[in-house]
Amino acid sequence: MHKNCGRIRNYFAALSKPDGFENWVIAKVEIKAAVTADELDSNVNSNEINVQIKKKKKNYALIIVEDNIVSFEVYLIRIMNKSNDGFNTSSSESGKKNKADFLQYLSDENMFLDNTISFNKDEITEFVCDVGDGNPIHRTENAVVPGLLMFDGLLELYSVLSCEIKYILPVFEGEKIEIYRKADGLEAWIWRDDDKKDAGYVKVFETKY
């Protein structure tokens, strides 16, 4: 568990307070922290955290979560076309790359494998209970990994205090996320072979520093 987990999860829990977003998903998070990692490790009272709905439209919202040292901008979207597993990802996986094309992509972009992470059912359940995330997609069989749990994992690996993370495709429990480093951030890819005829790498999120 990340050493800043308690404080960071207080920010994440604040996102559960606004009504009407129970089944929305996170598309992008921007964090700005004008402190050191040690300062961020200090405790924070949840009453000191301010939550503001900056924008809300039919299928899009921006929520600001902040206190005197940290600011999160969280962009939410409502998934309108869902399949039995919670998402319809077929059109989103049009960027899938076979192994040869993926290796060429890594070479062209000068990227290298830096870390791998995965999240099991117990870790997902603990997180959603901890932060009060009521979205049922995190509690079903083959649960979707919460975007903020992956963000928490990145903080554990990299201790990045100011960055942007964009979520592209859902990640499911137990999937191995391969994190590749590039000049201005990270890209996370998963090898999916559910359909042996259409196996390949898909990008699930990316960060910029």
Coordinates of N, CA and C in Angstrom, one line a residue:
M1 N 0.8 -1.2 0.0 CA 0.0 0.0 0.0 C 0.9 1.2 0.0
H2 N 0.5 2.2 -0.8 CA 1.3 3.4 -0.9 C 1.3 4.2 0.4
K3 N 2.5 4.7 0.7 CA 2.6 5.4 2.1 C 1.7 6.6 2.2
N4 N 1.3 7.2 1.1 CA 0.4 8.3 1.1 C -1.1 7.9 1.0
C5 N -1.3 6.6 1.0 CA -2.6 6.0 0.7 C -3.7 6.6 1.6
G6 N -3.5 6.8 2.9 CA -4.5 7.3 3.7 C -5.0 8.7 3.3
R7 N -4.0 9.6 3.1 CA -4.3 10.9 2.7 C -4.9 11.0 1.4
I8 N -4.3 10.3 0.4 CA -4.8 10.3 -1.0 C -6.2 9.7 -1.0
R9 N -6.5 8.7 -0.3 CA -7.8 8.1 -0.3 C -8.9 9.0 0.3
N10 N -8.5 9.9 1.2 CA -9.4 10.9 1.6 C -9.9 11.8 0.5
Y11 N -9.0 12.1 -0.4 CA -9.4 12.9 -1.6 C -10.3 12.1 -2.5
F12 N -9.9 10.8 -2.7 CA -10.7 9.9 -3.5 C -12.1 9.8 -2.9
A13 N -12.2 9.6 -1.6 CA -13.5 9.4 -0.9 C -14.4 10.6 -1.1
A14 N -13.8 11.8 -1.2 CA -14.5 13.0 -1.4 C -15.3 13.0 -2.7
L15 N -14.8 12.3 -3.6 CA -15.5 12.2 -4.9 C -16.9 11.4 -4.8
S16 N -17.0 10.6 -3.8 CA -18.3 9.9 -3.6 C -19.4 10.7 -3.0
K17 N -19.0 11.9 -2.5 CA -20.0 12.7 -1.8 C -21.1 13.3 -2.7
P18 N -20.7 13.9 -3.9 CA -21.8 14.5 -4.8 C -22.8 13.4 -5.3
D19 N -24.0 13.7 -5.2 CA -25.1 12.8 -5.7 C -25.2 12.8 -7.2
G20 N -25.6 11.7 -7.7 CA -25.9 11.6 -9.2 C -24.8 11.1 -10.0
F21 N -23.7 10.6 -9.4 CA -22.6 10.1 -10.3 C -22.3 8.7 -10.0
E22 N -23.2 7.9 -9.4 CA -22.9 6.6 -8.9 C -22.5 5.6 -10.1
N23 N -23.0 5.8 -11.3 CA -22.7 4.9 -12.3 C -21.8 5.5 -13.4
W24 N -21.2 6.7 -13.1 CA -20.3 7.3 -14.1 C -18.9 6.8 -13.9
V25 N -18.1 6.9 -14.9 CA -16.7 6.5 -14.9 C -15.8 7.6 -15.1
I26 N -14.5 7.5 -14.7 CA -13.5 8.5 -14.8 C -12.8 8.5 -16.1
A27 N -12.8 9.6 -16.8 CA -12.1 9.6 -18.1 C -10.7 10.2 -18.0
K28 N -10.5 11.2 -17.1 CA -9.2 11.8 -16.9 C -9.1 12.4 -15.5
V29 N -7.9 12.4 -15.0 CA -7.6 13.0 -13.7 C -6.4 13.9 -13.9
E30 N -6.4 15.1 -13.4 CA -5.2 16.0 -13.3 C -5.0 16.3 -11.8
I31 N -3.7 16.0 -11.4 CA -3.4 16.3 -10.0 C -2.3 17.4 -10.0
K32 N -2.4 18.3 -9.1 CA -1.4 19.4 -8.9 C -1.1 19.5 -7.4
A33 N 0.1 19.2 -7.0 CA 0.4 19.3 -5.6 C 1.7 20.1 -5.4
A34 N 1.6 21.2 -4.7 CA 2.8 22.1 -4.5 C 3.5 21.7 -3.2
V35 N 3.8 20.4 -3.1 CA 4.4 20.0 -1.9 C 5.4 18.8 -2.2
T36 N 6.2 18.4 -1.2 CA 7.1 17.3 -1.4 C 6.3 16.0 -1.0
A37 N 6.9 14.9 -1.4 CA 6.2 13.6 -1.0 C 6.0 13.5 0.5
D38 N 7.0 13.9 1.2 CA 6.9 13.8 2.7 C 5.8 14.7 3.2
E39 N 5.6 15.9 2.7 CA 4.6 16.7 3.1 C 3.2 16.1 2.8
L40 N 3.1 15.5 1.6 CA 1.9 14.9 1.2 C 1.5 13.7 2.1
D41 N 2.5 13.2 2.8 CA 2.3 12.0 3.7 C 1.7 12.4 5.0
S42 N 1.6 13.7 5.3 CA 0.9 14.1 6.5 C -0.6 13.8 6.4
N43 N -1.2 13.8 7.6 CA -2.7 13.6 7.7 C -3.5 14.7 7.2
V44 N -4.7 14.4 6.7 CA -5.6 15.5 6.3 C -7.0 15.2 6.9
N45 N -7.7 16.2 7.4 CA -9.0 16.0 7.9 C -10.0 16.1 6.7
S46 N -10.9 15.2 6.5 CA -11.8 15.2 5.4 C -12.6 16.5 5.4
N47 N -12.8 17.1 6.5 CA -13.6 18.4 6.6 C -12.8 19.5 5.9
E48 N -11.5 19.3 5.7 CA -10.7 20.4 5.1 C -10.7 20.3 3.6
I49 N -11.3 19.2 3.0 CA -11.3 19.0 1.6 C -12.6 19.6 1.0
N50 N -12.4 20.4 0.0 CA -13.5 21.0 -0.7 C -13.8 20.3 -2.0
V51 N -15.1 20.0 -2.3 CA -15.6 19.4 -3.5 C -16.5 20.3 -4.2
Q52 N -16.2 20.5 -5.5 CA -17.0 21.5 -6.3 C -17.3 20.8 -7.6
I53 N -18.6 20.8 -8.0 CA -19.0 20.4 -9.4 C -18.8 21.6 -10.3
K54 N -17.8 21.6 -11.1 CA -17.4 22.7 -11.9 C -18.3 22.8 -13.2
K55 N -18.5 21.6 -13.8 CA -19.4 21.5 -14.9 C -20.2 20.2 -14.8
K56 N -21.4 20.2 -15.3 CA -22.2 19.0 -15.4 C -23.1 19.1 -16.6
K57 N -23.0 18.2 -17.6 CA -23.9 18.0 -18.7 C -24.5 16.6 -18.7
K58 N -25.2 16.3 -19.7 CA -25.9 15.0 -19.7 C -24.9 13.8 -19.5
N59 N -23.8 13.9 -20.2 CA -22.9 12.7 -20.2 C -21.5 13.1 -19.8
Y60 N -21.3 14.3 -19.3 CA -20.0 14.8 -19.0 C -20.0 15.6 -17.7
A61 N -19.0 15.5 -16.9 CA -18.9 16.4 -15.7 C -17.4 16.6 -15.3
L62 N -17.2 17.7 -14.7 CA -15.9 18.0 -14.1 C -16.0 18.3 -12.6
I63 N -15.3 17.6 -11.8 CA -15.4 17.8 -10.4 C -14.0 18.2 -9.9
I64 N -13.9 19.2 -9.0 CA -12.7 19.7 -8.4 C -12.7 19.2 -7.0
V65 N -11.6 18.5 -6.6 CA -11.4 18.1 -5.2 C -10.1 18.8 -4.8
E66 N -10.1 19.6 -3.7 CA -8.9 20.3 -3.3 C -8.9 20.7 -1.9
D67 N -7.7 20.9 -1.4 CA -7.5 21.6 -0.1 C -6.4 22.6 -0.3
N68 N -5.7 23.0 0.7 CA -4.7 24.1 0.6 C -3.4 23.6 -0.1
I69 N -3.2 22.3 -0.3 CA -1.9 21.9 -0.9 C -2.1 21.0 -2.2
V70 N -3.3 20.4 -2.3 CA -3.5 19.5 -3.5 C -4.8 19.8 -4.2
S71 N -4.7 19.7 -5.5 CA -5.9 19.9 -6.3 C -6.1 18.8 -7.3
F72 N -7.2 18.1 -7.3 CA -7.6 17.1 -8.3 C -8.7 17.7 -9.2
E73 N -8.5 17.6 -10.5 CA -9.5 17.8 -11.5 C -9.9 16.5 -12.1
V74 N -11.2 16.1 -11.8 CA -11.6 14.8 -12.2 C -12.7 14.9 -13.3
Y75 N -12.5 14.3 -14.4 CA -13.4 14.4 -15.6 C -14.2 13.1 -15.6
L76 N -15.5 13.2 -15.5 CA -16.3 12.0 -15.5 C -17.2 11.9 -16.8
I77 N -17.5 10.7 -17.2 CA -18.4 10.5 -18.3 C -19.4 9.4 -17.9
R78 N -20.6 9.5 -18.5 CA -21.6 8.5 -18.3 C -21.6 7.5 -19.4
I79 N -21.4 6.2 -19.1 CA -21.4 5.2 -20.2 C -22.8 4.9 -20.6
M80 N -23.2 5.1 -21.8 CA -24.5 4.9 -22.3 C -24.8 3.6 -22.9
N81 N -23.8 3.0 -23.5 CA -23.9 1.7 -24.2 C -23.1 0.6 -23.5
K82 N -23.8 -0.1 -22.7 CA -23.1 -1.1 -21.8 C -23.4 -2.5 -22.3
S83 N -22.4 -3.4 -22.2 CA -22.6 -4.8 -22.4 C -22.8 -5.5 -21.1
N84 N -22.9 -6.8 -21.1 CA -23.1 -7.6 -19.9 C -22.0 -7.4 -18.8
D85 N -20.7 -7.2 -19.3 CA -19.6 -7.0 -18.4 C -19.4 -5.6 -18.0
G86 N -20.4 -4.7 -18.3 CA -20.3 -3.3 -17.9 C -19.9 -2.3 -18.9
F87 N -19.2 -2.8 -20.0 CA -18.8 -1.9 -21.0 C -19.0 -2.5 -22.4
N88 N -19.1 -1.7 -23.4 CA -19.0 -2.1 -24.8 C -17.7 -1.6 -25.3
T89 N -16.7 -2.4 -25.4 CA -15.4 -1.9 -25.7 C -14.9 -2.3 -27.1
S90 N -15.8 -2.9 -27.9 CA -15.4 -3.4 -29.2 C -14.9 -2.3 -30.1
S91 N -15.6 -1.2 -30.2 CA -15.2 -0.1 -31.0 C -13.9 0.6 -30.5
S92 N -13.8 0.7 -29.2 CA -12.7 1.3 -28.6 C -11.4 0.6 -28.8
E93 N -11.5 -0.7 -29.1 CA -10.3 -1.6 -29.3 C -9.8 -1.6 -30.7
S94 N -10.2 -0.6 -31.5 CA -9.8 -0.6 -32.9 C -8.3 -0.3 -33.0
G95 N -7.7 0.2 -31.9 CA -6.3 0.5 -31.9 C -5.4 -0.7 -31.5
K96 N -6.0 -1.9 -31.4 CA -5.3 -3.1 -30.9 C -4.1 -3.4 -31.9
K97 N -3.0 -3.7 -31.3 CA -1.8 -4.0 -32.1 C -1.4 -5.5 -31.9
N98 N -1.0 -6.2 -32.9 CA -0.4 -7.5 -32.8 C 1.0 -7.3 -32.2
K99 N 1.6 -8.5 -31.9 CA 2.9 -8.4 -31.2 C 4.0 -7.7 -32.0
A100 N 4.0 -8.0 -33.3 CA 5.0 -7.4 -34.1 C 4.8 -5.9 -34.3
D101 N 3.6 -5.5 -34.5 CA 3.3 -4.1 -34.6 C 3.6 -3.4 -33.3
F102 N 3.3 -4.0 -32.2 CA 3.5 -3.4 -30.9 C 5.0 -3.2 -30.6
L103 N 5.8 -4.2 -31.0 CA 7.2 -4.1 -30.8 C 7.8 -2.9 -31.6
Q104 N 7.3 -2.8 -32.9 CA 7.7 -1.8 -33.7 C 7.3 -0.4 -33.2
Y105 N 6.1 -0.3 -32.6 CA 5.6 0.9 -32.0 C 6.5 1.3 -30.9
L106 N 6.9 0.4 -30.0 CA 7.8 0.7 -28.9 C 9.1 1.3 -29.4
S107 N 9.6 0.6 -30.5 CA 10.9 1.1 -31.1 C 10.8 2.5 -31.6
D108 N 9.7 2.7 -32.4 CA 9.5 4.0 -33.0 C 9.3 5.1 -32.0
E109 N 8.7 4.8 -30.9 CA 8.4 5.8 -29.8 C 9.5 5.9 -28.8
N110 N 10.5 5.0 -28.9 CA 11.6 5.0 -27.9 C 11.1 4.7 -26.5
M111 N 10.2 3.7 -26.4 CA 9.6 3.4 -25.1 C 10.1 2.1 -24.6
F112 N 10.2 1.9 -23.3 CA 10.7 0.6 -22.7 C 9.8 0.2 -21.5
L113 N 9.7 -1.1 -21.3 CA 8.9 -1.6 -20.2 C 9.6 -1.2 -18.9
D114 N 8.8 -0.6 -18.0 CA 9.3 0.0 -16.7 C 8.8 -0.7 -15.5
N115 N 7.5 -1.2 -15.6 CA 6.9 -1.8 -14.4 C 5.7 -2.6 -14.9
T116 N 5.2 -3.5 -14.1 CA 4.0 -4.2 -14.3 C 3.2 -4.2 -13.0
I117 N 1.9 -4.0 -13.1 CA 1.0 -4.1 -11.9 C -0.3 -4.8 -12.3
S118 N -1.0 -5.3 -11.3 CA -2.3 -5.9 -11.5 C -3.1 -5.8 -10.1
F119 N -4.4 -5.9 -10.2 CA -5.2 -5.8 -9.0 C -6.2 -6.9 -9.0
N120 N -6.2 -7.6 -7.8 CA -7.1 -8.7 -7.6 C -8.5 -8.3 -7.0
K121 N -9.4 -9.2 -6.9 CA -10.7 -8.9 -6.4 C -10.7 -8.3 -5.0
D122 N -9.9 -8.8 -4.2 CA -9.8 -8.3 -2.8 C -9.4 -6.9 -2.7
E123 N -8.4 -6.6 -3.5 CA -7.8 -5.2 -3.6 C -8.9 -4.2 -4.1
I124 N -9.6 -4.7 -5.1 CA -10.7 -3.8 -5.6 C -11.8 -3.6 -4.6
T125 N -12.2 -4.7 -3.9 CA -13.3 -4.6 -2.9 C -12.8 -3.7 -1.8
E126 N -11.6 -3.9 -1.3 CA -11.1 -3.0 -0.2 C -11.1 -1.6 -0.6
F127 N -10.7 -1.3 -1.8 CA -10.6 0.1 -2.2 C -12.0 0.8 -2.3
V128 N -12.9 0.1 -3.0 CA -14.3 0.7 -3.2 C -15.0 0.9 -1.9
C129 N -14.8 0.0 -1.0 CA -15.4 0.1 0.4 C -14.7 1.3 1.1
D130 N -13.4 1.4 0.9 CA -12.6 2.4 1.6 C -13.0 3.8 1.2
V131 N -13.3 4.0 -0.1 CA -13.6 5.4 -0.6 C -15.1 5.6 -0.8
G132 N -15.9 4.6 -0.6 CA -17.3 4.7 -0.8 C -17.8 4.8 -2.2
D133 N -17.1 4.1 -3.1 CA -17.4 4.0 -4.5 C -18.5 3.0 -4.7
G134 N -19.7 3.4 -5.1 CA -20.9 2.6 -5.2 C -21.1 2.0 -6.6
N135 N -20.2 2.3 -7.6 CA -20.5 1.8 -8.9 C -20.5 0.3 -9.0
P136 N -21.5 -0.4 -9.4 CA -21.6 -1.8 -9.4 C -20.6 -2.5 -10.3
I137 N -20.0 -1.8 -11.3 CA -19.1 -2.5 -12.2 C -17.8 -2.9 -11.4
H138 N -17.6 -2.4 -10.2 CA -16.4 -2.8 -9.4 C -16.7 -3.9 -8.5
R139 N -18.0 -4.4 -8.5 CA -18.4 -5.5 -7.6 C -18.9 -6.7 -8.2
T140 N -18.9 -6.7 -9.6 CA -19.4 -7.9 -10.3 C -18.3 -8.9 -10.5
E141 N -18.7 -10.1 -11.0 CA -17.7 -11.0 -11.4 C -16.9 -10.4 -12.6
N142 N -15.6 -10.7 -12.6 CA -14.7 -10.0 -13.5 C -14.8 -8.5 -13.4
A143 N -14.6 -8.0 -12.2 CA -14.8 -6.6 -11.9 C -13.9 -5.7 -12.6
V144 N -14.4 -4.5 -12.9 CA -13.6 -3.4 -13.5 C -12.7 -2.8 -12.4
V145 N -11.4 -2.6 -12.7 CA -10.5 -2.0 -11.7 C -10.9 -0.5 -11.6
P146 N -11.1 0.1 -10.5 CA -11.4 1.6 -10.4 C -10.2 2.4 -10.9
G147 N -10.5 3.4 -11.7 CA -9.4 4.3 -12.2 C -8.6 4.9 -11.2
L148 N -9.2 5.2 -10.0 CA -8.4 5.8 -9.0 C -7.5 4.8 -8.2
L149 N -7.9 3.6 -8.2 CA -7.1 2.5 -7.7 C -5.8 2.4 -8.5
M150 N -6.0 2.4 -9.8 CA -4.8 2.4 -10.7 C -3.9 3.6 -10.5
F151 N -4.5 4.8 -10.3 CA -3.8 6.0 -10.0 C -3.0 5.9 -8.7
D152 N -3.7 5.3 -7.7 CA -3.0 5.0 -6.4 C -1.8 4.1 -6.6
G153 N -1.9 3.1 -7.5 CA -0.8 2.3 -7.8 C 0.3 3.0 -8.4
L154 N 0.0 3.9 -9.3 CA 1.1 4.7 -10.0 C 1.8 5.6 -8.9
L155 N 1.0 6.1 -8.0 CA 1.7 7.0 -7.0 C 2.7 6.1 -6.1
E156 N 2.3 4.9 -5.9 CA 3.2 4.0 -5.2 C 4.5 3.7 -5.9
L157 N 4.3 3.6 -7.2 CA 5.5 3.3 -8.1 C 6.4 4.5 -8.4
Y158 N 5.7 5.6 -8.6 CA 6.5 6.8 -9.1 C 6.4 8.0 -8.2
S159 N 5.6 8.1 -7.2 CA 5.5 9.3 -6.4 C 5.4 10.6 -7.1
V160 N 4.6 10.6 -8.2 CA 4.4 11.7 -9.0 C 3.4 12.7 -8.4
L161 N 3.8 13.9 -8.2 CA 2.9 14.9 -7.5 C 2.1 15.8 -8.4
S162 N 2.5 15.9 -9.6 CA 1.8 16.7 -10.6 C 1.8 16.0 -11.9
C163 N 0.6 15.5 -12.4 CA 0.6 14.8 -13.6 C -0.9 14.7 -14.1
E164 N -1.1 14.2 -15.3 CA -2.4 14.0 -15.9 C -2.5 12.5 -16.3
I165 N -3.6 11.9 -16.0 CA -3.8 10.5 -16.4 C -5.1 10.4 -17.2
K166 N -5.0 9.9 -18.4 CA -6.2 9.7 -19.3 C -6.5 8.2 -19.4
Y167 N -7.7 7.9 -19.1 CA -8.2 6.5 -19.2 C -8.8 6.2 -20.5
I168 N -8.4 5.1 -21.1 CA -8.8 4.8 -22.5 C -9.7 3.6 -22.6
L169 N -9.3 2.5 -21.9 CA -10.1 1.3 -21.9 C -10.2 0.8 -20.5
P170 N -11.3 0.1 -20.1 CA -11.3 -0.5 -18.8 C -10.3 -1.6 -18.6
V171 N -9.9 -1.8 -17.3 CA -9.0 -2.9 -16.9 C -9.8 -3.8 -16.0
F172 N -9.7 -5.1 -16.2 CA -10.4 -6.0 -15.3 C -9.5 -6.7 -14.3
E173 N -10.2 -7.2 -13.3 CA -9.4 -7.8 -12.2 C -8.5 -8.9 -12.7
G174 N -7.2 -8.9 -12.2 CA -6.3 -9.9 -12.5 C -5.5 -9.6 -13.8
E175 N -5.9 -8.7 -14.6 CA -5.1 -8.4 -15.8 C -3.8 -7.8 -15.5
K176 N -2.8 -8.2 -16.2 CA -1.4 -7.7 -16.0 C -1.3 -6.4 -16.9
I177 N -1.0 -5.3 -16.2 CA -0.8 -4.0 -16.9 C 0.7 -3.8 -17.0
E178 N 1.1 -3.6 -18.3 CA 2.5 -3.3 -18.6 C 2.7 -1.8 -18.7
I179 N 3.5 -1.2 -17.9 CA 3.7 0.2 -17.9 C 5.0 0.5 -18.7
Y180 N 4.9 1.3 -19.7 CA 6.1 1.7 -20.6 C 6.4 3.1 -20.3
R181 N 7.7 3.4 -20.2 CA 8.1 4.8 -20.0 C 8.5 5.4 -21.3
K182 N 8.1 6.7 -21.4 CA 8.5 7.5 -22.6 C 9.0 8.9 -22.1
A183 N 9.4 9.8 -23.0 CA 10.0 11.0 -22.6 C 9.2 11.9 -21.7
D184 N 7.8 11.9 -21.9 CA 7.0 12.9 -21.2 C 6.0 12.2 -20.3
G185 N 6.1 10.9 -20.1 CA 5.1 10.2 -19.2 C 5.2 8.7 -19.4
L186 N 4.0 8.1 -19.2 CA 3.9 6.6 -19.2 C 2.7 6.2 -20.1
E187 N 2.8 5.0 -20.7 CA 1.7 4.4 -21.3 C 1.5 3.0 -20.7
A188 N 0.2 2.6 -20.5 CA -0.1 1.3 -19.9 C -0.8 0.5 -21.0
W189 N -0.3 -0.7 -21.2 CA -0.9 -1.7 -22.2 C -1.1 -3.0 -21.6
I190 N -2.1 -3.7 -22.2 CA -2.5 -5.0 -21.7 C -2.6 -5.9 -23.0
W191 N -2.1 -7.2 -22.8 CA -2.2 -8.2 -23.9 C -3.5 -8.9 -23.7
R192 N -4.4 -8.8 -24.6 CA -5.7 -9.5 -24.5 C -5.8 -10.5 -25.6
D193 N -6.2 -11.8 -25.2 CA -6.3 -12.9 -26.1 C -7.6 -13.7 -25.8
D194 N -8.6 -13.0 -25.4 CA -9.9 -13.7 -25.2 C -10.4 -14.3 -26.5
D195 N -10.2 -13.6 -27.6 CA -10.5 -14.1 -28.9 C -9.1 -14.4 -29.6
K196 N -8.8 -15.7 -29.7 CA -7.5 -16.1 -30.2 C -7.3 -15.6 -31.6
K197 N -8.3 -15.3 -32.4 CA -8.1 -14.8 -33.7 C -7.9 -13.3 -33.7
D198 N -8.1 -12.6 -32.6 CA -8.0 -11.2 -32.5 C -7.2 -10.8 -31.3
A199 N -6.2 -11.6 -31.0 CA -5.3 -11.2 -29.8 C -4.5 -10.0 -30.1
G200 N -4.1 -9.3 -29.1 CA -3.2 -8.1 -29.3 C -3.1 -7.3 -28.1
Y201 N -2.3 -6.3 -28.2 CA -2.0 -5.3 -27.2 C -3.0 -4.1 -27.3
V202 N -3.6 -3.7 -26.2 CA -4.5 -2.5 -26.2 C -4.0 -1.5 -25.1
K203 N -4.0 -0.3 -25.5 CA -3.6 0.8 -24.5 C -4.8 1.1 -23.6
V204 N -4.5 1.1 -22.3 CA -5.6 1.3 -21.3 C -5.6 2.6 -20.6
F205 N -4.4 3.2 -20.4 CA -4.3 4.6 -20.0 C -2.9 5.1 -20.3
E206 N -2.8 6.4 -20.2 CA -1.5 7.1 -20.4 C -1.4 8.3 -19.5
T207 N -0.2 8.7 -19.1 CA 0.0 9.8 -18.3 C 1.0 10.8 -18.9
K208 N 0.8 12.0 -18.5 CA 1.8 13.1 -18.9 C 2.2 13.8 -17.7
Y209 N 3.5 14.1 -17.6 CA 4.0 14.9 -16.5 C 4.0 16.4 -16.7

